Each structure stands twice: as structure tokens, then as C-alpha cells.
Amino acid sequence: MSAQGSTTRGSYLSERSFPFDGSVGYLSDEDWSQLARIWQEDGVIAATHGGTELKVKSGSVPDEIIVSAGRAHIRGFYYVNDADLGLVLNLNTGTSARYDLVVLRLDVSLNTVTAVIKEGVPGSPEPVLTQNESVFEIPLARLTVPANSAPVSTFVDRRQFIGRRIQVTDNGWYLAPGNIYYQPVSGRFYMNDGVGNGQPIARVSDTRVHFCTSTTRPNDLADGQLIYETDTGNMLVFRFGAFQLVNGKPPMAVLRHSIEQGAAANVGAIVSWDTEDVDNVSGHTPIGSANSKYTVQRAGWYRVTINASCSPVSGGYRQLAVRRNGNMNGNVIAQAFPTSSTVVPLSASGLMKLAVGDYLDVEFFHTGSGVCNLYGGAATRFEIEWVSPLV
């Protein structure tokens, strides 16, 4: 080790500094550990996220486990395993399962770092790691060793990966979990979230408004950042993983269906809407099986209106209901009780309290005879209009 310097005041050694060449004395194991442990936290050195460095796996026989090749840093000391390392496991002859730990053990008195199996007690929790200035252990895996000398049944990965300096890269998906990288193309910092994705790190100075369209919204903003949609005139804030309208046009939609739709007696039928006269915040899609739903993009009080005409059937009543999230309670309902078999108009309007992500649809129900049809075209309309914020 490199030599160290010291300063005495009176009869006491009060100051030390190291390492320096040419001074009296040598750097001790403890001195080196105290110095080098601040350079890096303890853990396995992984080249990529999900790497196999020092990963524990089963061996070729029941009483063997394998520690894969790899490197680690522990209390300032460097550990290297150049090839698969076999460790002998004591099979469990008891009647309850046993939990063992595979650890890297630093033993300062022996000047070694080695991979060992720290055996537990059948029927008890896993053993406690030893972590003091003489012996220090970090975990690699937890083993479930079944009773009656059965082979290991479960390997739980307990490796702790060390971080790295901030990387400069266009895409940091390959980094170990928690690593931070700088992306030159965007001028932003990201963190690898452990599943191969880069999560943006909030930047206090980034208060600019991002210009885009409703179909090209950025997907890497931090909470509180704003976008302006040039095609809709809407300004939205990114919050809790979603965009919420700040100002701009109040949401409004007028939906229709081009042809008539039928419903058998006593069976609720969900009305489809394949035509949009207007939908200024894209709450509805006229294509596919989801065209019955209007999804709320801005929280508030909405006025919803339903107008329809249904074909003649004898007896019973006719009903249209605007539902929130598929629930009939407290919603806008239109009912008619015709006295003869005639065309029946249905109309209702009312206010509904809606949150972002709520959806609206319309159910048609009748108790007459046969099939009753809702006429298409202009005869059947569903209107949604935002009128006030939540109060």
C-alpha cells in the first residue's frame, strides 16, 4: 500500500492524511477501506441491465449451486470471479423449509472477499447479514431449501447493482437500474427505471411551452410542463402521467348514427355513434367497436342531451339513458309510455359531474313487442357540452 503522512500535537496523533509516497508508515486495510468505500457504493458491477454478473443458479447436482462470473465492490475492496464458481450446499434434513443466503463476505482479518452460503435455520426467517468493520456481507441470492433433502426450489435474486457516472447516450435502456444519463439530442437527463425505460428527471428551469398537435404530443415531460396544440388551440398541463386541459376551447361534441339500430324487448342495447358533427377535444372515435363511448378529457360539469325517435311497437314503454362509466344511477334518462303503436320521440337533457377519464354512453331499452328501432340520421343525436369547472 502507499505510505501515509501524520501530524502530532503534544503526545496525541490528531491528524492523518494519505496516501503519499515517502512518508513514514503504510496504509492499513482499514485506512484503505475508509478511503475507497466513499468512491462507490457496495454492489455487483453490471455491464447491462439484467446482466448475469454474479447471478446465482442451480448446479449439476442437488447439493451444488453456481455463482456466475462477475465483479463487485465491497467496502472499498474489489472482488473478481473469472468463471462459474460451484458452492456446496448442505441439504435440509429437517421437516420445515430453510432459507439460506448466498453472500459476498469481506473478512478483513483474512484479507479476503469470498462467495459463501450463509445457512439458515429450518422454519425460521433468512439469516441476518453480518456487517461490521471486521466482517461485512452483501447478498447475492436467497435460496429456499425444502425439507427432506430435496434440491433448492427457489432462487430469489438479491444482487445490489452499483451505480455509474452519468452517461452520455441517445438511449440509456441498456444501463443498470437507477443509472442517470444525459441525452444530447433533447438536452435532458433521464434515469433508467429498472425495466428498460428512461424516465425524465424534472427540470426546474424547463418552463417553456412545447408546441405540438393533438396527435404529436411529447411523451417525456415532467409534471407541471405545458403543451400547446396548434390544431385544436388547447393548452394542456402534464400531471400524474396524463395531459389535462388548462384553457382553450371548452369540450363539445355532437354525435349521430347513420342508420337505424334495433333492440329486442327487455334487453338493453348500447347505442353506437358512427358520425361526428363536432368533437373538439377528441373524446370520441367514430371507428370500431368503441364508438359508443365518449371519454372525458377535462373535468367539470357537463350538459348532456339525448334526442331520438323510435319505430312503432305495441305496448310497454321506451327508455334512453345516458350512463356514466356504465352505471345507471343518477344519470339523464328519457322515458315515454305511448298509448298506441306509433313513432315515439324521446328527449332529455341534464347536468352531469364528470372527471377526466370518465366515459359516457347511451342505453336504449323498451318493454314493447318485438324489435324497436332507433332511427338514424338527424333523428338521433347525442350532445355533450362542458359548462363549468368542478365546484
mmCIF file of N, CA, C and O in Angstrom, residues 87 119 140 218 226 271 285:
data_model
loop_
_atom_site.group_PDB
_atom_site.id
_atom_site.type_symbol
_atom_site.label_atom_id
_atom_site.label_comp_id
_atom_site.label_asym_id
_atom_site.label_seq_id
_atom_site.Cartn_x
_atom_site.Cartn_y
_atom_site.Cartn_z
ATOM 1 N N LEU A 87 -20.542 -23.912 -5.331
ATOM 2 C CA LEU A 87 -20.559 -23.939 -3.872
ATOM 3 C C LEU A 87 -21.386 -25.128 -3.415
ATOM 4 O O LEU A 87 -22.452 -25.406 -3.977
ATOM 5 N N GLU A 119 -26.039 -20.262 5.924
ATOM 6 C CA GLU A 119 -27.146 -21.202 6.138
ATOM 7 C C GLU A 119 -28.123 -20.706 7.194
ATOM 8 O O GLU A 119 -27.736 -20.177 8.236
ATOM 9 N N LEU A 140 -26.265 -11.925 -2.543
ATOM 10 C CA LEU A 140 -26.383 -12.231 -3.965
ATOM 11 C C LEU A 140 -27.714 -12.916 -4.279
ATOM 12 O O LEU A 140 -28.313 -12.666 -5.323
ATOM 13 N N PRO A 218 -45.681 15.327 -26.941
ATOM 14 C CA PRO A 218 -44.460 14.699 -26.413
ATOM 15 C C PRO A 218 -44.801 13.720 -25.293
ATOM 16 O O PRO A 218 -45.776 13.902 -24.564
ATOM 17 N N LEU A 226 -46.046 22.315 -19.824
ATOM 18 C CA LEU A 226 -47.190 22.708 -20.648
ATOM 19 C C LEU A 226 -46.953 22.380 -22.113
ATOM 20 O O LEU A 226 -45.814 22.412 -22.599
ATOM 21 N N VAL A 271 -76.105 2.201 -27.695
ATOM 22 C CA VAL A 271 -76.214 2.896 -28.975
ATOM 23 C C VAL A 271 -74.824 3.246 -29.516
ATOM 24 O O VAL A 271 -73.955 3.732 -28.773
ATOM 25 N N THR A 285 -64.200 8.347 -30.768
ATOM 26 C CA THR A 285 -63.751 7.846 -32.056
ATOM 27 C C THR A 285 -64.935 7.237 -32.777
ATOM 28 O O THR A 285 -65.665 6.432 -32.195
#
